[in-house]
mmCIF file of C-alpha atoms in Angstrom:
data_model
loop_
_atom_site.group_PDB
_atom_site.id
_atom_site.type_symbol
_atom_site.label_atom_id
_atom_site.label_comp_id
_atom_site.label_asym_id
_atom_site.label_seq_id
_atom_site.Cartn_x
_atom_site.Cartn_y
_atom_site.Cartn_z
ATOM 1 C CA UNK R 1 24.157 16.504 -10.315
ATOM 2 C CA UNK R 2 20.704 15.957 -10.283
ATOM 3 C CA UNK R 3 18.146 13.768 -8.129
ATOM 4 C CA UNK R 4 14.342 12.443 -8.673
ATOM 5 C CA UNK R 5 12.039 11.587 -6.123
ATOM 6 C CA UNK R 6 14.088 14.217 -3.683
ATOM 7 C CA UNK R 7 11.761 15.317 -1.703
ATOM 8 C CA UNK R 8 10.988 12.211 0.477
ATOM 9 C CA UNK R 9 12.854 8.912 1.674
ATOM 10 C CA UNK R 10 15.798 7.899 0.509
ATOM 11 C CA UNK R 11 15.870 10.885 -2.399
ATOM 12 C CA UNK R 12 15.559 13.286 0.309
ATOM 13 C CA UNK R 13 18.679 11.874 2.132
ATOM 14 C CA UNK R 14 21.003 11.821 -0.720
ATOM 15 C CA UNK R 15 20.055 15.224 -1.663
ATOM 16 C CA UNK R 16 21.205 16.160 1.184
ATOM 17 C CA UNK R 17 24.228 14.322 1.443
ATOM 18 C CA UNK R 18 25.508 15.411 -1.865
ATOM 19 C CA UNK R 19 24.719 18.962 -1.305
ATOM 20 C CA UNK R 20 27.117 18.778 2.026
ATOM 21 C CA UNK R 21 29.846 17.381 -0.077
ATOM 22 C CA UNK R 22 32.607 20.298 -1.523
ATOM 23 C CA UNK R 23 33.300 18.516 -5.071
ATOM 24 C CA UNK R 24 29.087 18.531 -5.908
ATOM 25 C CA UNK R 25 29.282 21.860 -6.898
ATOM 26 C CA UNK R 26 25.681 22.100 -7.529
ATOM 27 C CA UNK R 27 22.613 19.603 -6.629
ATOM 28 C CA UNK R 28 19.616 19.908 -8.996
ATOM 29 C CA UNK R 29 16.243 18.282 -6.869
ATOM 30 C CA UNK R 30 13.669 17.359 -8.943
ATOM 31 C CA UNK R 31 10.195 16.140 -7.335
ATOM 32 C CA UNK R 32 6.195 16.990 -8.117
ATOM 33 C CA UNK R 33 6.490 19.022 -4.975
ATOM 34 C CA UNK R 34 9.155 21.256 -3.471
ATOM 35 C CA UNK R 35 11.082 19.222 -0.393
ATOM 36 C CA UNK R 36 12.821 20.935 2.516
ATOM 37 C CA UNK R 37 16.436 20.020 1.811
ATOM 38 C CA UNK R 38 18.555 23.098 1.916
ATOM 39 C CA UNK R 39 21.789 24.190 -0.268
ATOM 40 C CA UNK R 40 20.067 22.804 -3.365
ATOM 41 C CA UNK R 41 18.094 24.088 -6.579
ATOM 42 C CA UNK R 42 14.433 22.718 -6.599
ATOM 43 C CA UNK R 43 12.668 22.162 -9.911
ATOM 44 C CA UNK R 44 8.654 20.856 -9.526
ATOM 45 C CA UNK R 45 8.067 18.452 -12.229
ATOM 46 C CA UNK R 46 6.798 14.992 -13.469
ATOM 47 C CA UNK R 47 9.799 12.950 -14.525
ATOM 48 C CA UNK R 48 7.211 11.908 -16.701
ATOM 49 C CA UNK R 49 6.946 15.095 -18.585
ATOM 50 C CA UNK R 50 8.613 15.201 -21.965
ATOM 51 C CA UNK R 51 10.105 18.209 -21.245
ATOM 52 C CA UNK R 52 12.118 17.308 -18.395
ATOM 53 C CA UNK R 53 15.284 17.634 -20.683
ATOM 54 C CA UNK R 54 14.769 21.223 -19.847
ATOM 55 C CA UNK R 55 15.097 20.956 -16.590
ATOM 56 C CA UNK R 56 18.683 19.048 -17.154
ATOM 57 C CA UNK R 57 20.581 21.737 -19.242
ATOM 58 C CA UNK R 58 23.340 21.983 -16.355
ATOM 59 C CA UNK R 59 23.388 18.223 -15.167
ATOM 60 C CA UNK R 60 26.006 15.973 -15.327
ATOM 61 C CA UNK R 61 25.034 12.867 -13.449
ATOM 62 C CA UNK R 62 21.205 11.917 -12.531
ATOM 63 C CA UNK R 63 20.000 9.265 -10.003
ATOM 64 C CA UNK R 64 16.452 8.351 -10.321
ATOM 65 C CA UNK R 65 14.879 7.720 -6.978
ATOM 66 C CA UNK R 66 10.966 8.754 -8.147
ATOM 67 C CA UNK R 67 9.543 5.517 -7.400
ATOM 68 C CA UNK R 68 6.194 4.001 -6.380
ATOM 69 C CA UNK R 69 5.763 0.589 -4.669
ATOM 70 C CA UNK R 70 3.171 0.254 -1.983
ATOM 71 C CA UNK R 71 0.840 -3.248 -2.768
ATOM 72 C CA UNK R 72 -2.105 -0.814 -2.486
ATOM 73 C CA UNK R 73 -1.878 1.092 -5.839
ATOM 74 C CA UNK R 74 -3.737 0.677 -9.095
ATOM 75 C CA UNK R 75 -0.342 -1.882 -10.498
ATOM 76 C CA UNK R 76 -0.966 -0.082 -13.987
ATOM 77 C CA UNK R 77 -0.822 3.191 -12.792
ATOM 78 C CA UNK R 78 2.367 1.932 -10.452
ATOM 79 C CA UNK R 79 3.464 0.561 -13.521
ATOM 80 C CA UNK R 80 3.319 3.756 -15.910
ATOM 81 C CA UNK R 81 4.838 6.191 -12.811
ATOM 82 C CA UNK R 82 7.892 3.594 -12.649
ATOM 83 C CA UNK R 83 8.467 2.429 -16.133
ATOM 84 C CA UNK R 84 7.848 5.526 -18.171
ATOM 85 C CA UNK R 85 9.744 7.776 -15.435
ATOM 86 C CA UNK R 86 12.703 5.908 -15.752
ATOM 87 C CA UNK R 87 12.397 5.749 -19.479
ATOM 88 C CA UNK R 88 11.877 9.638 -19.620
ATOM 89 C CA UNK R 89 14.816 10.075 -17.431
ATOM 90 C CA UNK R 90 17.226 8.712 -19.870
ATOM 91 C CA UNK R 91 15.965 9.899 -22.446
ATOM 92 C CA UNK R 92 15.624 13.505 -21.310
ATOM 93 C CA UNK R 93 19.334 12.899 -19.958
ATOM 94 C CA UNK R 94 20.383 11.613 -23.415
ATOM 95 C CA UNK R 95 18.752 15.068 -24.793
ATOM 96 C CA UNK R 96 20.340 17.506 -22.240
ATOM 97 C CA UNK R 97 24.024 15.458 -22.578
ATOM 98 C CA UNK R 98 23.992 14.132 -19.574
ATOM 99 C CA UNK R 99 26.890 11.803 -19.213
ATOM 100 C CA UNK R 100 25.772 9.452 -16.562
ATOM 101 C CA UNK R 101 22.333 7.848 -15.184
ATOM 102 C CA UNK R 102 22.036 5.807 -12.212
ATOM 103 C CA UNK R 103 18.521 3.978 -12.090
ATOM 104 C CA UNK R 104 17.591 2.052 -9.007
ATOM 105 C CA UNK R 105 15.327 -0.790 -8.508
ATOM 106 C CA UNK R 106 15.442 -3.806 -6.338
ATOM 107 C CA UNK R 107 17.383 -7.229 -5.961
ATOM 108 C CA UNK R 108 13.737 -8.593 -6.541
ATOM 109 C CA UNK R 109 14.853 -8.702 -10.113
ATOM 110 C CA UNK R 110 16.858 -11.998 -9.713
ATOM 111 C CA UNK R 111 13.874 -13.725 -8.402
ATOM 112 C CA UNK R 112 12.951 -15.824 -5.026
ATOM 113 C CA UNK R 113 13.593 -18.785 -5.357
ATOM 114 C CA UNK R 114 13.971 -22.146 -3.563
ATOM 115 C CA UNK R 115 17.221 -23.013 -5.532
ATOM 116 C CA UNK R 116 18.688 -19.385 -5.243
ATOM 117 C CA UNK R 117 22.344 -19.813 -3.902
ATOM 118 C CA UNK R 118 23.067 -17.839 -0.651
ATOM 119 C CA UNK R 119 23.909 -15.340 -1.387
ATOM 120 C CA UNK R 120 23.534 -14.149 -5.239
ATOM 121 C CA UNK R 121 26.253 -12.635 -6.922
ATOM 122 C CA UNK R 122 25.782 -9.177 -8.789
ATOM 123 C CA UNK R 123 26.320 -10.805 -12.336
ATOM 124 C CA UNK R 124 23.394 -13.212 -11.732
ATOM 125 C CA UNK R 125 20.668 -13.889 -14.104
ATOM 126 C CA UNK R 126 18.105 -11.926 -13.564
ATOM 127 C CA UNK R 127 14.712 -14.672 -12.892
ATOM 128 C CA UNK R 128 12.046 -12.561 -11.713
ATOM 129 C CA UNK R 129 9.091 -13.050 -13.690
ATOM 130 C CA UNK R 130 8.119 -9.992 -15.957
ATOM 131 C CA UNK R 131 4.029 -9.889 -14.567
ATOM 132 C CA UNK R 132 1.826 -7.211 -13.090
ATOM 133 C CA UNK R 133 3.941 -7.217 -9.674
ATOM 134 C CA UNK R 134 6.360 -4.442 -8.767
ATOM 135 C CA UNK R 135 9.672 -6.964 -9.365
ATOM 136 C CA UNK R 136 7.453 -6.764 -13.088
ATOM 137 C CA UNK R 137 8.473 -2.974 -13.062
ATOM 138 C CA UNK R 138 11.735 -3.305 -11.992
ATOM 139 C CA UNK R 139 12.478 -5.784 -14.603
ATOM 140 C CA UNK R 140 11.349 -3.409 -16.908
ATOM 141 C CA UNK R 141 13.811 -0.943 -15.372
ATOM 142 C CA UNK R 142 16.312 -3.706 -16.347
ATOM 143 C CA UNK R 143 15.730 -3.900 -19.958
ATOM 144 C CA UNK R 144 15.246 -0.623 -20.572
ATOM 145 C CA UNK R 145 18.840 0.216 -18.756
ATOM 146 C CA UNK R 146 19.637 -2.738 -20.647
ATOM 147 C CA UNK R 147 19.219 -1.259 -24.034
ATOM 148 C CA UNK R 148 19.865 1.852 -23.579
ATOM 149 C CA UNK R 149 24.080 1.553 -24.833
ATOM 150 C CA UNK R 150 22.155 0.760 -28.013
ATOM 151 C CA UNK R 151 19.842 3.562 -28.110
ATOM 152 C CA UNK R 152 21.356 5.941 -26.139
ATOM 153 C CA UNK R 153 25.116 5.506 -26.896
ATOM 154 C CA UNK R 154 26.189 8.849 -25.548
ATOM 155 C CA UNK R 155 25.031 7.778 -21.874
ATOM 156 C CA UNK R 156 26.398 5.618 -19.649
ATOM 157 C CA UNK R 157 23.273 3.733 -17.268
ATOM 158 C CA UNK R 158 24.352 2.111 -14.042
ATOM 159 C CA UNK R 159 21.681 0.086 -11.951
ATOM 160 C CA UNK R 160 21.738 -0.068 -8.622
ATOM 161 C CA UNK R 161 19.500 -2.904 -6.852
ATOM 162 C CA UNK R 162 19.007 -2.430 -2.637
ATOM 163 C CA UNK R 163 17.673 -5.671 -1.201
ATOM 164 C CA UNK R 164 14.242 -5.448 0.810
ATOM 165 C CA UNK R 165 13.676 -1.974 1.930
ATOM 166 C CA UNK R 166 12.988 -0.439 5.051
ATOM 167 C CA UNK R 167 12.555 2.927 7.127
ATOM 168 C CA UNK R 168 10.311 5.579 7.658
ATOM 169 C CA UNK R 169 7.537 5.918 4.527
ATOM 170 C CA UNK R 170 8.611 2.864 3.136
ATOM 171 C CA UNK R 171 5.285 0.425 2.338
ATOM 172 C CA UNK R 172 6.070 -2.809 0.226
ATOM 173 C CA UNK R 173 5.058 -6.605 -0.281
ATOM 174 C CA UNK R 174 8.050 -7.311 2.057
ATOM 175 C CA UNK R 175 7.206 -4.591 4.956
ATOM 176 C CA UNK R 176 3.664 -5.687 4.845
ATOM 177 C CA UNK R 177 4.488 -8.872 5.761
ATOM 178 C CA UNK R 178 5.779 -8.355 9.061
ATOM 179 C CA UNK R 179 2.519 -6.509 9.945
ATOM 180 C CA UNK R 180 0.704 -9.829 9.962
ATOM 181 C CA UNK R 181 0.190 -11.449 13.138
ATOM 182 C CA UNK R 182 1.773 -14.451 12.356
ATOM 183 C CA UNK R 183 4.394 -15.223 9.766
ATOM 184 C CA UNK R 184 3.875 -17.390 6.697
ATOM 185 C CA UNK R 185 6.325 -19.692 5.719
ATOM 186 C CA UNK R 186 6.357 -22.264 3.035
ATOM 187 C CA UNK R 187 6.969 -26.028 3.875
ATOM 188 C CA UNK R 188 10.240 -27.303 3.002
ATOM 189 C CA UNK R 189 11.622 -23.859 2.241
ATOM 190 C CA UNK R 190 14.654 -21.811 3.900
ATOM 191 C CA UNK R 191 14.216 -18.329 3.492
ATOM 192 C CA UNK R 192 17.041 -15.781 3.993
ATOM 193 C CA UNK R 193 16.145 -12.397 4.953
ATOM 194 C CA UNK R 194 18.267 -9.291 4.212
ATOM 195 C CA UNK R 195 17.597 -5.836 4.371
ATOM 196 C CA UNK R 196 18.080 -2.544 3.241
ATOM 197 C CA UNK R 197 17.539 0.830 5.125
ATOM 198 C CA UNK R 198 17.044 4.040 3.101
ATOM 199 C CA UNK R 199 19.778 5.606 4.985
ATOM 200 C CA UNK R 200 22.272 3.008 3.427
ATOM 201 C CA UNK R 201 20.671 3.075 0.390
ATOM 202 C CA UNK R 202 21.684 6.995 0.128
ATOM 203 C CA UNK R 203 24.680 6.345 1.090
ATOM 204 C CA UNK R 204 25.723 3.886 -1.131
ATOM 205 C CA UNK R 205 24.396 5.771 -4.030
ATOM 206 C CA UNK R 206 26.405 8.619 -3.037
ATOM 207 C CA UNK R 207 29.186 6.655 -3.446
ATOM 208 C CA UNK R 208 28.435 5.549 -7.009
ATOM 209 C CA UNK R 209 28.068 9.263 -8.193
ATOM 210 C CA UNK R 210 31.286 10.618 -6.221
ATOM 211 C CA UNK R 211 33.690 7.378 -7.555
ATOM 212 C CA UNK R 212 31.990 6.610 -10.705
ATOM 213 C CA UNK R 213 30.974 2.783 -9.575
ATOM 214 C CA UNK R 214 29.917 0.809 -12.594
ATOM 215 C CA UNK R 215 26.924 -2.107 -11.619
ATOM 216 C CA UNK R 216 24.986 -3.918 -11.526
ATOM 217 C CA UNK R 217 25.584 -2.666 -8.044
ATOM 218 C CA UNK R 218 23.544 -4.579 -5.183
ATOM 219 C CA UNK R 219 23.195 -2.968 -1.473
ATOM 220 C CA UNK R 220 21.917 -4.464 1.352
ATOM 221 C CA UNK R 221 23.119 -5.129 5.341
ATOM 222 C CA UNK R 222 25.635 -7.775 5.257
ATOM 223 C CA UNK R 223 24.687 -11.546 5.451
ATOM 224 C CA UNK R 224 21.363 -12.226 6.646
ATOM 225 C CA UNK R 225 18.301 -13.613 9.103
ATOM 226 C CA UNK R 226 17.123 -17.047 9.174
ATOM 227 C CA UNK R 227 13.892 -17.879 10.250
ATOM 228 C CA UNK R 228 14.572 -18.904 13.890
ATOM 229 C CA UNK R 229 16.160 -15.248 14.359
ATOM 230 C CA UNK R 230 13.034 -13.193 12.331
ATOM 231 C CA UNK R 231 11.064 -15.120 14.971
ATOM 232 C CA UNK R 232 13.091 -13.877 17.827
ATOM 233 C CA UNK R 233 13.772 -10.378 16.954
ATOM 234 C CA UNK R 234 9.750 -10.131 15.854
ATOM 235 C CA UNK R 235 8.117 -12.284 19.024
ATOM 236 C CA UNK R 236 5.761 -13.563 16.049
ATOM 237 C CA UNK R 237 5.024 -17.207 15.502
ATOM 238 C CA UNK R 238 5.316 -18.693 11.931
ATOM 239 C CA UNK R 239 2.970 -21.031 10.228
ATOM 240 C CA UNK R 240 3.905 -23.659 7.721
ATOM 241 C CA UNK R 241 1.991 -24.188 4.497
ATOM 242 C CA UNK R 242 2.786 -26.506 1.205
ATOM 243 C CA UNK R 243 3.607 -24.327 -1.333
ATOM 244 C CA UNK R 244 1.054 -25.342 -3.918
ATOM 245 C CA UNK R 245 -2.024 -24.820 -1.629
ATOM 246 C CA UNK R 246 -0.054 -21.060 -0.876
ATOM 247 C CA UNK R 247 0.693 -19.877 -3.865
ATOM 248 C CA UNK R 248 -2.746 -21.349 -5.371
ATOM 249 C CA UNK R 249 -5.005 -19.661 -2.700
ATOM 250 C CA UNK R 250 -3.122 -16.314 -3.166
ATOM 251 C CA UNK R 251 -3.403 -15.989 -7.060
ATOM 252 C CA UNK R 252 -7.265 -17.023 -6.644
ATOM 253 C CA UNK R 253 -7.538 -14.041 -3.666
ATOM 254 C CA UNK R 254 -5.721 -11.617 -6.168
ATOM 255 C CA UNK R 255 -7.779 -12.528 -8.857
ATOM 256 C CA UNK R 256 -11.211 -11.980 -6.878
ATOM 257 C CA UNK R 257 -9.716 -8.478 -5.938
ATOM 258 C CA UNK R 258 -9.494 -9.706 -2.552
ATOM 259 C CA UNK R 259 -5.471 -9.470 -1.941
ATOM 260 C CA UNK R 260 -3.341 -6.347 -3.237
ATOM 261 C CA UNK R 261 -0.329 -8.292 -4.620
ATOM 262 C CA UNK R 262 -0.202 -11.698 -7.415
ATOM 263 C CA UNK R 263 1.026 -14.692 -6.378
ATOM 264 C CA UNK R 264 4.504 -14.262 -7.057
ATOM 265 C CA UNK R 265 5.158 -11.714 -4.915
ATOM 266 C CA UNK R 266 4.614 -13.975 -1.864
ATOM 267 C CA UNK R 267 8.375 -16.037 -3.394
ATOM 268 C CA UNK R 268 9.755 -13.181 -1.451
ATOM 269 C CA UNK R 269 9.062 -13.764 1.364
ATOM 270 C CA UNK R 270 8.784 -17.667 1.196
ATOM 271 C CA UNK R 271 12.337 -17.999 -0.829
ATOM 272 C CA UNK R 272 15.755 -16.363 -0.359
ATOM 273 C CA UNK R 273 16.978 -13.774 -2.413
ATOM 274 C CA UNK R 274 19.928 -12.757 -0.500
ATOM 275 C CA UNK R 275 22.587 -10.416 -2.431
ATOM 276 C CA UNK R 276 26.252 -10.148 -2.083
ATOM 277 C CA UNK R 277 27.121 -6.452 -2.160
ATOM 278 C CA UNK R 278 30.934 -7.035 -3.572
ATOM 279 C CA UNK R 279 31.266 -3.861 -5.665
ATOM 280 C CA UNK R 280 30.331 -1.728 -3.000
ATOM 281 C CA UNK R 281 32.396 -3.683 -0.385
ATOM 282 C CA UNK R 282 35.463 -3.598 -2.868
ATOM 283 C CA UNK R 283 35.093 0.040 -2.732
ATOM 284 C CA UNK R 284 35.108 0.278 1.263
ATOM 285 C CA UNK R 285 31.697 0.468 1.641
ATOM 286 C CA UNK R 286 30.070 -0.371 5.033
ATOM 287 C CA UNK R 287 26.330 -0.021 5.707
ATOM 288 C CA UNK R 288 25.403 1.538 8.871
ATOM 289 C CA UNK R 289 22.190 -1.218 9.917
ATOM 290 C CA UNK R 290 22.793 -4.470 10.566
ATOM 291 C CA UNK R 291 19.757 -6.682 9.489
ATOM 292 C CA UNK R 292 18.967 -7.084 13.023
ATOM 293 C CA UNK R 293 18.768 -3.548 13.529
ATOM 294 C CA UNK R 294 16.964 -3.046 10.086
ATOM 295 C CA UNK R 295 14.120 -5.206 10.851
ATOM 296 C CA UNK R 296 13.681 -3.980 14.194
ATOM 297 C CA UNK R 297 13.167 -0.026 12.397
ATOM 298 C CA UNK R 298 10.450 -1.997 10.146
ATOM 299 C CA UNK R 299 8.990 -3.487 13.313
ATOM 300 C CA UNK R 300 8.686 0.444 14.534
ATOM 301 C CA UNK R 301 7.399 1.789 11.438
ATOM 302 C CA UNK R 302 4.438 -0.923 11.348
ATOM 303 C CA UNK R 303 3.853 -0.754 14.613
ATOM 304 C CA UNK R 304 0.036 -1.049 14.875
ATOM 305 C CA UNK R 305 -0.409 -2.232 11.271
ATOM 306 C CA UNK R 306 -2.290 -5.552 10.529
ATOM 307 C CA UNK R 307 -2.218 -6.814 7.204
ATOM 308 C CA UNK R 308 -3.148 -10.500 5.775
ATOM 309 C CA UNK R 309 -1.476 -11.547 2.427
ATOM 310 C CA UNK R 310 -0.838 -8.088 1.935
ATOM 311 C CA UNK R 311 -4.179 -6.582 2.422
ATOM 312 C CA UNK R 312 -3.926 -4.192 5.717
ATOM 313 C CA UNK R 313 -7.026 -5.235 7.841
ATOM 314 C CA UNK R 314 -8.443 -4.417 11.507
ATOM 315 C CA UNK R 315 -6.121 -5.732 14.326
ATOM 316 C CA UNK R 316 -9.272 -8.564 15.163
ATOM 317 C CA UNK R 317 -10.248 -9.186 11.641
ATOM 318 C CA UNK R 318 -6.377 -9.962 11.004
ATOM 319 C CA UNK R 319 -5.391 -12.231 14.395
ATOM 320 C CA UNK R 320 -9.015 -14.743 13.164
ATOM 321 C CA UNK R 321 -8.029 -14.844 9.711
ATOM 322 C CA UNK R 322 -4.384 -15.941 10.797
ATOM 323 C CA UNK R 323 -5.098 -18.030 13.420
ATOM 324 C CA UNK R 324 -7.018 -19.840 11.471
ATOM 325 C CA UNK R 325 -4.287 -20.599 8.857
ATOM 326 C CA UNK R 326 -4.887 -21.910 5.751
ATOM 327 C CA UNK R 327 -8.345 -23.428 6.279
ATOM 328 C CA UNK R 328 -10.056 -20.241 6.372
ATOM 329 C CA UNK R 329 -8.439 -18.296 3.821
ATOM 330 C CA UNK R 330 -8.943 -21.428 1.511
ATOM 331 C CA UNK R 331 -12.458 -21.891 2.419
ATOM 332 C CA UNK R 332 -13.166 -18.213 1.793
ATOM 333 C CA UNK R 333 -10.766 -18.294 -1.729
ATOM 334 C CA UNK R 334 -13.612 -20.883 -2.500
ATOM 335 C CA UNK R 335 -16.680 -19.302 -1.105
ATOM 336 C CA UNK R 336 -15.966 -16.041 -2.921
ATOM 337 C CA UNK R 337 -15.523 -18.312 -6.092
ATOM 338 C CA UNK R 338 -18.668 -19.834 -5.570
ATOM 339 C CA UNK R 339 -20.695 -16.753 -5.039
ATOM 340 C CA UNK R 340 -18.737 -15.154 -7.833
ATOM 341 C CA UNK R 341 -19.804 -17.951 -10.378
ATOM 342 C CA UNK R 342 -23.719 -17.939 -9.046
ATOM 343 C CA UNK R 343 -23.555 -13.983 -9.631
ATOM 344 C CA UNK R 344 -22.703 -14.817 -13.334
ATOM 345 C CA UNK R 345 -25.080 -17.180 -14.019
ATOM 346 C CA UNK R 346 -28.069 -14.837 -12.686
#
């Protein structure tokens, strides 16, 4: 049995769990730096290497957990950690005989959307657009899991997709919206909010190794938060915005350099992509954190943060920009346009 990404967040706790278990007989943990979990065999690597199948020799069952997501990194070097890690997983695992991979990456892959039904069942199609954004990567993931019965016919790939992450290290498009002042909604829209902390995460995906659960396999706190109860649990106002003049003033930030994350990524936090977790449930499955009590560890862990569209920012520089609303961040959008275009034609 074998983990990536072991040596922090939710890698680190299923290490851990597996290693307490009596029918793991051994737990291999595989990071780019050695973690503290006890009771199991630590190999330093880059799942990226190509010789990672070396590292696999005595491996049954991996779960890949080495992921990157914060809004803040290069998305092409994001891209290449995520995408060729997983792909070097399996195949490394298909190269060592190991019989089973389990790759996880996010319920963002069925899209946010204003039409999504409430919740989304496991077999959904998967509607997230395939861009430079981190759902990009995970759909990515997808097709390479996808294909790999075709290439890989000797191993089995499960995917496993958490809904919107939280607890301690986790930064992401959805985390980083809560560190705003003020919420952004968009007009007309009824967003759902579910979550997923890391500790249910782990233990869900110890339960997929230990009974063999086949996916797609969602996870997530049952039901979830409308927008009247975010703005209770958070004390943060919303503010309303048509959707065009949202998304269009976003992609023109993101293309100026001026916002971390494209467009897209605000659908998920404007539209609901809620996820009904039957496999797990069918299995007796129970997650620990209700949303309630999963946005509240969020609230803790940004505690101090201030971040507009994504971008963190000074506490003041953040409550002006947000107060403001749309306006300003339009009339900058165009300002910075303006300035851009008089640049070029010096």
């Amino acid at each position: 049995m074998a983990v990536t990404g072991a040596a922090t967040g939710a890698g680190r706790l299923l290490a851990a769990g597996l290693a307490g278990r009596e029918e793991i007989r051994k737990v291999v943990a595989i990071d780019d730096h050695r973690g503290d979990v006890p009771n199991v065999t630590w190999r330093v690597t880059d799942i990226r290497d190509p010789l990672l199948s070396n590292r696999l020799s005595d491996v049954d069952v991996i779960v890949n957990l080495d992921l990157l997501s914060s809004p803040e990194l290069d998305p092409r070097e994001r891209r290449t950690h995520n995408v060729r890690g997983a792909q070097t997983v399996v195949t490394a695992a298909a190269a060592a005989r190991v019989r089973r991979v389990i790759l996880v990456t996010s319920a963002m892959v069925y899209g946010a959307g204003p039409d999504n039904p409430v919740p989304l069942a496991e077999d959904a199609p998967l509607l997230a657009e395939a861009d430079t954004s981190i759902a990009g990567d995970y759909v990515e993931i997808e097709e390479l899991a996808a294909g790999a019965a075709l290439t890989h016919p000797g191993v089995d790939v499960t995917v496993v997709r958490p809904a919107a992450l939280v607890g301690p290290g986790v930064d992401t498009v959805i985390t980083r919206h809560f560190e705003a002042p003020r919420l952004l909604s968009v007009k007309g829209s009824t967003p759902g909010w579910q979550f997923c902390h890391i500790e249910d995460l782990a233990s869900a995906l110890e339960l997929v190794v230990t009974e063999g659960l086949t996916g797609p396999i969602a996870v997530g706190s049952d039901g979830w938060l409308g927008a009247d109860e975010v703005s209770a649990i958070t004390g943060k106002r919303g503010f309303e915005l048509p959707a065009a003049l949202t998304f269009g003033m976003a992609q023109r930030l993101h293309r100026l350099g001026m916002t971390p994350a494209p467009a897209t990524d605000l659908r998920y936090v404007a539209y609901p992509w809620v996820v009904d977790c039957a496999r797990l449930r069918a299995a007796g499955w129970k997650p620990a954190h209700d949303n309630a009590g999963a946005l509240r560890v969020l609230l803790e862990e940004t505690a101090g943060r201030h971040a507009v569209v994504g971008r963190r920012v000074g506490g003041r520089e953040a409550t002006m920009a947000t107060a403001a609303g749309a306006t300003v961040a339009a009339i900058g959008a165009a300002a910075a346009i303006r300035r851009r275009r008089q640049r070029r034609r010096v």
